[in-house]
CSV table of C-alpha atoms and ligand atoms in Angstrom, one decimal:
chain,number,residue,atom,x,y,z
A,1,MET,CA,71.0,112.8,-31.6
A,2,ASN,CA,70.0,116.0,-33.8
A,3,LYS,CA,68.7,115.7,-37.2
A,4,PHE,CA,69.3,119.3,-38.1
A,5,ASN,CA,71.6,122.6,-36.4
A,6,ILE,CA,70.6,125.7,-37.1
A,7,GLU,CA,73.3,128.5,-36.5
A,8,ASN,CA,73.2,132.4,-36.9
A,9,LEU,CA,71.2,131.8,-40.1
A,10,ASP,CA,70.2,135.1,-41.1
A,11,LEU,CA,67.0,135.2,-43.9
A,12,TYR,CA,66.5,138.4,-45.8
A,13,TYR,CA,63.7,139.2,-48.5
A,14,GLY,CA,65.4,142.0,-50.2
A,15,ASP,CA,65.7,144.4,-47.6
A,16,ASN,CA,63.6,142.9,-45.6
A,17,GLN,CA,65.3,141.1,-42.8
A,18,ALA,CA,62.8,137.9,-41.4
A,19,LEU,CA,65.0,135.4,-39.7
A,20,LYS,CA,67.6,137.3,-37.3
A,21,SER,CA,70.6,135.2,-36.2
A,22,ILE,CA,68.3,131.9,-35.4
A,23,ASN,CA,70.0,129.5,-33.7
A,24,LEU,CA,68.1,126.1,-33.2
A,25,PRO,CA,69.0,122.5,-32.5
A,26,ILE,CA,66.4,120.2,-34.0
A,27,PRO,CA,66.0,116.9,-32.4
A,28,GLN,CA,65.9,113.3,-34.7
A,29,LYS,CA,62.7,111.4,-34.7
A,30,LYS,CA,60.8,114.1,-31.8
A,31,VAL,CA,58.2,116.5,-33.3
A,32,THR,CA,59.6,120.0,-33.0
A,33,ALA,CA,56.7,123.0,-32.9
A,34,LEU,CA,57.2,126.6,-34.6
A,35,ILE,CA,55.1,129.1,-32.6
A,36,GLY,CA,54.4,132.9,-32.3
A,37,PRO,CA,52.6,135.9,-33.8
A,38,SER,CA,51.6,136.1,-37.4
A,39,GLY,CA,54.6,136.9,-39.7
A,40,CYS,CA,57.1,136.1,-36.7
A,41,GLY,CA,59.1,134.3,-39.5
A,42,LYS,CA,58.1,130.6,-38.8
A,43,SER,CA,57.0,129.4,-42.5
A,44,THR,CA,60.2,131.3,-43.6
A,45,LEU,CA,62.2,129.4,-41.3
A,46,LEU,CA,60.3,125.9,-42.0
A,47,ARG,CA,61.6,126.6,-45.9
A,48,CYS,CA,65.1,126.7,-45.1
A,49,LEU,CA,64.8,123.3,-43.7
A,50,ASN,CA,64.5,122.1,-47.4
A,51,ARG,CA,65.8,124.9,-49.5
A,52,MET,CA,62.5,125.7,-50.9
A,53,ASN,CA,62.8,129.8,-50.0
A,54,ASP,CA,65.6,129.1,-53.3
A,55,LEU,CA,62.8,129.4,-55.1
A,56,ILE,CA,61.8,133.1,-54.2
A,57,ALA,CA,63.9,135.6,-56.1
A,58,GLY,CA,65.6,138.5,-53.8
A,59,VAL,CA,66.2,136.1,-51.1
A,60,LYS,CA,69.7,136.6,-49.4
A,61,ILE,CA,70.5,133.5,-46.8
A,62,THR,CA,74.1,133.7,-44.3
A,63,GLY,CA,74.8,131.8,-41.5
A,64,LYS,CA,74.4,127.8,-41.4
A,65,VAL,CA,71.9,124.7,-42.1
A,66,THR,CA,73.2,121.8,-41.1
A,67,MET,CA,71.6,118.1,-41.5
A,68,ASP,CA,72.7,115.2,-40.0
A,69,GLU,CA,75.7,117.4,-40.0
A,70,HIS,CA,76.4,118.0,-43.7
A,71,ASP,CA,75.8,121.5,-45.1
A,72,ILE,CA,72.5,122.1,-46.9
A,73,TYR,CA,73.3,125.1,-48.4
A,74,GLY,CA,76.6,123.6,-49.8
A,75,ASN,CA,77.2,121.5,-52.3
A,76,ILE,CA,74.2,119.2,-52.2
A,77,ASP,CA,72.0,117.7,-54.6
A,78,VAL,CA,68.8,119.8,-53.9
A,79,SER,CA,65.9,117.8,-55.2
A,80,ASP,CA,67.7,115.3,-53.1
A,81,LEU,CA,67.0,117.2,-50.3
A,82,ARG,CA,63.5,117.9,-50.9
A,83,ILE,CA,62.8,114.0,-51.2
A,84,LYS,CA,64.7,113.5,-47.6
A,85,VAL,CA,62.9,116.9,-46.3
A,86,GLY,CA,59.0,116.3,-47.4
A,87,MET,CA,56.7,118.8,-47.1
A,88,VAL,CA,52.9,119.3,-46.2
A,89,PHE,CA,51.0,122.5,-46.2
A,90,GLN,CA,48.7,124.3,-45.0
A,91,LYS,CA,45.8,123.5,-47.2
A,92,PRO,CA,45.5,120.1,-48.5
A,93,ASN,CA,46.3,119.8,-52.1
A,94,PRO,CA,46.1,116.5,-54.1
A,95,PHE,CA,47.0,116.2,-57.4
A,96,PRO,CA,44.0,116.0,-59.7
A,97,MET,CA,44.3,112.4,-60.3
A,98,SER,CA,43.3,109.4,-58.5
A,99,ILE,CA,44.1,108.0,-54.6
A,100,TYR,CA,46.2,105.8,-56.1
A,101,GLU,CA,48.0,108.2,-58.4
A,102,ASN,CA,48.4,110.6,-55.9
A,103,VAL,CA,50.4,108.3,-53.3
A,104,ALA,CA,52.4,106.5,-56.6
A,105,TYR,CA,53.5,109.8,-58.1
A,106,GLY,CA,56.6,110.4,-56.4
A,107,LEU,CA,57.9,106.7,-57.5
A,108,ARG,CA,56.5,107.3,-60.7
A,109,ALA,CA,58.6,110.2,-61.4
A,110,GLN,CA,61.7,108.1,-60.1
A,111,GLY,CA,61.3,105.4,-62.9
A,112,ILE,CA,59.6,102.8,-61.2
A,113,LYS,CA,57.3,100.4,-62.7
A,114,ASP,CA,56.9,97.7,-60.9
A,115,LYS,CA,53.7,97.3,-60.1
A,116,LYS,CA,54.1,95.3,-57.0
A,117,HIS,CA,56.2,97.6,-55.4
A,118,ILE,CA,54.1,100.5,-56.0
A,119,ASP,CA,51.4,98.7,-54.3
A,120,SER,CA,53.0,97.7,-51.5
A,121,VAL,CA,54.0,101.3,-51.2
A,122,VAL,CA,50.8,103.0,-51.6
A,123,GLU,CA,49.1,100.4,-49.1
A,124,LYS,CA,52.1,101.5,-46.2
A,125,SER,CA,51.7,105.1,-47.2
A,126,LEU,CA,47.9,105.0,-46.7
A,127,ARG,CA,48.4,102.8,-43.2
A,128,GLY,CA,51.2,105.1,-42.2
A,129,ALA,CA,48.8,108.0,-42.9
A,130,ALA,CA,46.0,106.5,-41.0
A,131,LEU,CA,44.1,106.6,-44.4
A,132,TRP,CA,43.7,102.9,-45.5
A,133,ASP,CA,40.6,101.2,-44.1
A,134,GLU,CA,38.6,104.5,-45.6
A,135,VAL,CA,39.8,104.4,-49.0
A,136,LYS,CA,41.3,100.9,-49.6
A,137,ASP,CA,37.7,100.0,-51.8
A,138,ARG,CA,38.2,102.9,-54.0
A,139,LEU,CA,41.7,103.4,-54.8
A,140,LYS,CA,40.8,104.4,-57.9
A,141,SER,CA,38.9,107.2,-57.3
A,142,HIS,CA,39.5,110.4,-57.7
A,143,ALA,CA,41.2,112.5,-54.4
A,144,PHE,CA,39.1,115.4,-54.7
A,145,GLY,CA,36.2,112.9,-53.8
A,146,LEU,CA,38.1,112.9,-50.0
A,147,SER,CA,36.9,115.1,-47.9
A,148,GLY,CA,39.5,117.9,-46.6
A,149,GLY,CA,41.0,115.4,-43.6
A,150,GLN,CA,41.1,112.5,-45.7
A,151,GLN,CA,42.7,114.9,-47.9
A,152,GLN,CA,45.2,116.2,-46.1
A,153,ARG,CA,46.5,112.5,-45.0
A,154,LEU,CA,46.8,111.6,-48.7
A,155,CYS,CA,49.3,114.1,-48.5
A,156,ILE,CA,50.8,112.7,-45.6
A,157,ALA,CA,50.6,109.2,-47.4
A,158,ARG,CA,52.1,110.7,-50.4
A,159,THR,CA,55.1,112.6,-48.8
A,160,ILE,CA,55.4,109.2,-47.2
A,161,ALA,CA,55.8,107.1,-50.1
A,162,MET,CA,59.2,108.7,-50.8
A,163,GLN,CA,60.7,107.7,-47.6
A,164,PRO,CA,61.7,110.8,-45.9
A,165,ASP,CA,63.8,111.4,-43.0
A,166,VAL,CA,61.5,114.5,-42.2
A,167,ILE,CA,58.2,115.8,-42.6
A,168,LEU,CA,57.6,119.5,-42.6
A,169,MET,CA,53.8,120.5,-41.8
A,170,ASP,CA,52.8,123.9,-42.2
A,171,GLU,CA,49.6,124.9,-39.9
A,172,PRO,CA,48.5,120.8,-41.6
A,173,THR,CA,44.8,121.4,-39.5
A,174,SER,CA,44.2,125.0,-39.9
A,175,ALA,CA,41.9,124.2,-42.6
A,176,LEU,CA,40.6,121.3,-40.7
A,177,ASP,CA,37.4,120.6,-38.8
A,178,PRO,CA,38.0,120.0,-35.1
A,179,ILE,CA,37.1,116.0,-35.7
A,180,ALA,CA,39.9,115.6,-38.6
A,181,THR,CA,42.3,118.2,-36.8
A,182,HIS,CA,42.5,115.5,-34.1
A,183,LYS,CA,43.1,112.5,-36.7
A,184,ILE,CA,45.7,114.4,-38.1
A,185,GLU,CA,47.1,114.8,-34.3
A,186,ASP,CA,47.0,110.9,-33.4
A,187,LEU,CA,48.8,110.6,-36.0
A,188,MET,CA,51.8,112.4,-35.4
A,189,GLU,CA,52.3,110.0,-32.3
A,190,SER,CA,52.9,107.0,-34.6
A,191,LEU,CA,54.9,109.6,-37.6
A,192,LYS,CA,57.4,110.5,-35.2
A,193,LYS,CA,58.4,106.9,-34.2
A,194,GLU,CA,59.8,106.9,-38.1
A,195,PHE,CA,60.0,110.1,-39.1
A,196,THR,CA,61.7,114.1,-37.4
A,197,ILE,CA,58.9,116.2,-38.0
A,198,VAL,CA,59.1,120.1,-37.8
A,199,ILE,CA,55.5,121.5,-37.7
A,200,VAL,CA,54.6,125.3,-37.5
A,201,THR,CA,50.9,125.9,-35.3
A,202,HIS,CA,48.8,128.5,-34.4
A,203,SER,CA,47.0,126.5,-31.8
A,204,MET,CA,48.8,126.7,-28.2
A,205,GLN,CA,46.5,123.9,-27.5
A,206,GLN,CA,47.8,122.0,-30.5
A,207,ALA,CA,51.3,122.6,-29.5
A,208,ARG,CA,50.9,121.2,-26.0
A,209,ARG,CA,49.2,117.8,-27.1
A,210,ILE,CA,51.7,116.9,-30.0
A,211,SER,CA,55.4,118.7,-29.8
A,212,ASP,CA,58.3,117.7,-28.1
A,213,ARG,CA,60.0,120.4,-28.1
A,214,THR,CA,58.6,123.7,-29.6
A,215,ALA,CA,60.3,127.1,-30.4
A,216,PHE,CA,58.9,130.5,-29.9
A,217,PHE,CA,59.6,133.4,-32.6
A,218,LEU,CA,58.4,137.1,-32.3
A,219,MET,CA,59.5,139.6,-35.5
A,220,GLY,CA,62.4,137.2,-36.9
A,221,GLU,CA,64.0,136.4,-34.0
A,222,LEU,CA,64.1,132.9,-32.0
A,223,VAL,CA,62.8,134.1,-28.0
A,224,GLU,CA,63.1,130.7,-26.7
A,225,HIS,CA,63.4,126.7,-27.2
A,226,ASN,CA,63.1,124.4,-24.6
A,227,ASP,CA,60.8,121.1,-24.4
A,228,THR,CA,57.5,122.0,-24.4
A,229,GLN,CA,56.3,121.3,-21.0
A,230,THR,CA,59.0,124.1,-20.1
A,231,ILE,CA,57.6,126.3,-22.5
A,232,PHE,CA,54.1,126.2,-21.6
A,233,ASN,CA,54.9,126.1,-17.8
A,234,ASN,CA,57.5,127.3,-16.9
A,235,PRO,CA,59.1,130.0,-19.8
A,236,GLN,CA,62.3,131.9,-18.9
A,237,ASP,CA,61.3,135.0,-20.5
A,238,ASP,CA,58.3,137.3,-20.5
A,239,ARG,CA,57.7,137.6,-23.8
A,240,THR,CA,56.9,134.3,-24.9
A,241,GLN,CA,54.5,133.9,-21.2
A,242,GLY,CA,52.5,136.3,-22.9
A,243,TYR,CA,52.6,134.7,-26.0
A,244,VAL,CA,51.5,131.1,-24.6
A,245,ASN,CA,49.0,132.9,-21.8
A,246,GLY,CA,47.3,133.9,-25.2
A,247,ASP,CA,48.0,137.8,-24.4
A,248,PHE,CA,48.5,138.7,-28.1
A,249,GLY,CA,49.2,137.2,-31.4
B,1,ATP,N1,58.1,135.8,-50.6
B,1,ATP,C1,58.3,136.7,-49.7
B,1,ATP,N2,58.8,137.5,-50.1
B,1,ATP,C2,58.7,138.8,-49.4
B,1,ATP,N3,58.6,138.7,-48.2
B,1,ATP,C3,57.9,138.0,-47.2
B,1,ATP,C4,57.7,136.7,-48.3
B,1,ATP,N4,57.4,135.6,-47.5
B,1,ATP,C5,57.2,136.0,-46.0
B,1,ATP,N5,57.5,137.2,-46.4
B,1,ATP,C6,57.6,138.2,-45.0
B,1,ATP,O1,58.9,137.7,-44.1
B,1,ATP,C7,58.4,137.6,-42.6
B,1,ATP,C8,57.8,136.3,-41.9
B,1,ATP,O2,56.8,135.8,-42.8
B,1,ATP,P1,56.4,134.8,-42.7
B,1,ATP,O3,55.5,134.3,-43.5
B,1,ATP,O4,57.4,133.6,-42.4
B,1,ATP,O5,55.7,134.6,-41.2
B,1,ATP,P2,54.5,133.6,-40.3
B,1,ATP,O6,55.1,133.6,-39.0
B,1,ATP,O7,54.8,131.8,-41.3
B,1,ATP,O8,53.3,134.0,-40.4
B,1,ATP,P3,51.7,133.6,-40.3
B,1,ATP,O9,51.7,133.1,-39.3
B,1,ATP,O10,51.3,134.4,-40.5
B,1,ATP,O11,52.2,132.5,-41.7
B,1,ATP,C9,56.9,138.6,-43.0
B,1,ATP,O12,57.2,139.5,-42.8
B,1,ATP,C10,57.0,138.6,-43.9
B,1,ATP,O13,55.8,139.6,-45.1
B,2,MG,MG1,53.7,131.2,-41.7
């Protein structure tokens, strides 16, 4: 079953076409990796999935993106969409407040006040992000006191707390050391049991290790998409072969 279907999607920043007739299904509760050289449109495509590009002036989009068979560019509540489709960025961006308040933030913004309920969501989310054991004794401490890797897991916990269906991740480990990266990669295995994950990565090893499906982009075009094994071991297109072999990009 597909969570998203992207059909004939074109995206322009002014006169510059950044996505060219993209057709890509994104399966539910799997990890889909978007790979390709810098500037090929990975982040742009990721932002199409929760309409973050709406916030950029001069963007024009044609084509169709459906989520659970509903057109997300049709008449929908965009803030609702952004709750269902959460996002984690390249640089950990915790809010300037305590660990606890970071995770509780979205619930409070929704007007939820029941402390017991918030406590339980905070714990569940921190457990879900494999951070609970490291922070359970210092929930009131400032989030900036955490390491980079812990901050990134806190951002994942903050996203989980909103009970999304989908988590978008744009190079979530590129600012982290190998050990912190490994922890996040391990976390993916458990996250995909519950969420659909779309991740942009520059690391071929990472795409291989954690993704079920891989899509390879070049200059705004989707060259090829398939199960990850096939993309890396038996790609159909020479350009994919060249990229996964490290010949360019
Ligand atoms: N806000 C923007 N305004 C104008 N052009 C943009 C904007 N964001 C991206 N672009 C252009 O769109 C194209 C695709 O950019 P995008 O950021 O999606 O690439 P990417 O694959 O994520 O690259 P990287 O791997 O370097 O992050 C590039 O030519 C880029 O310059
Ligand atoms: Mg990018």
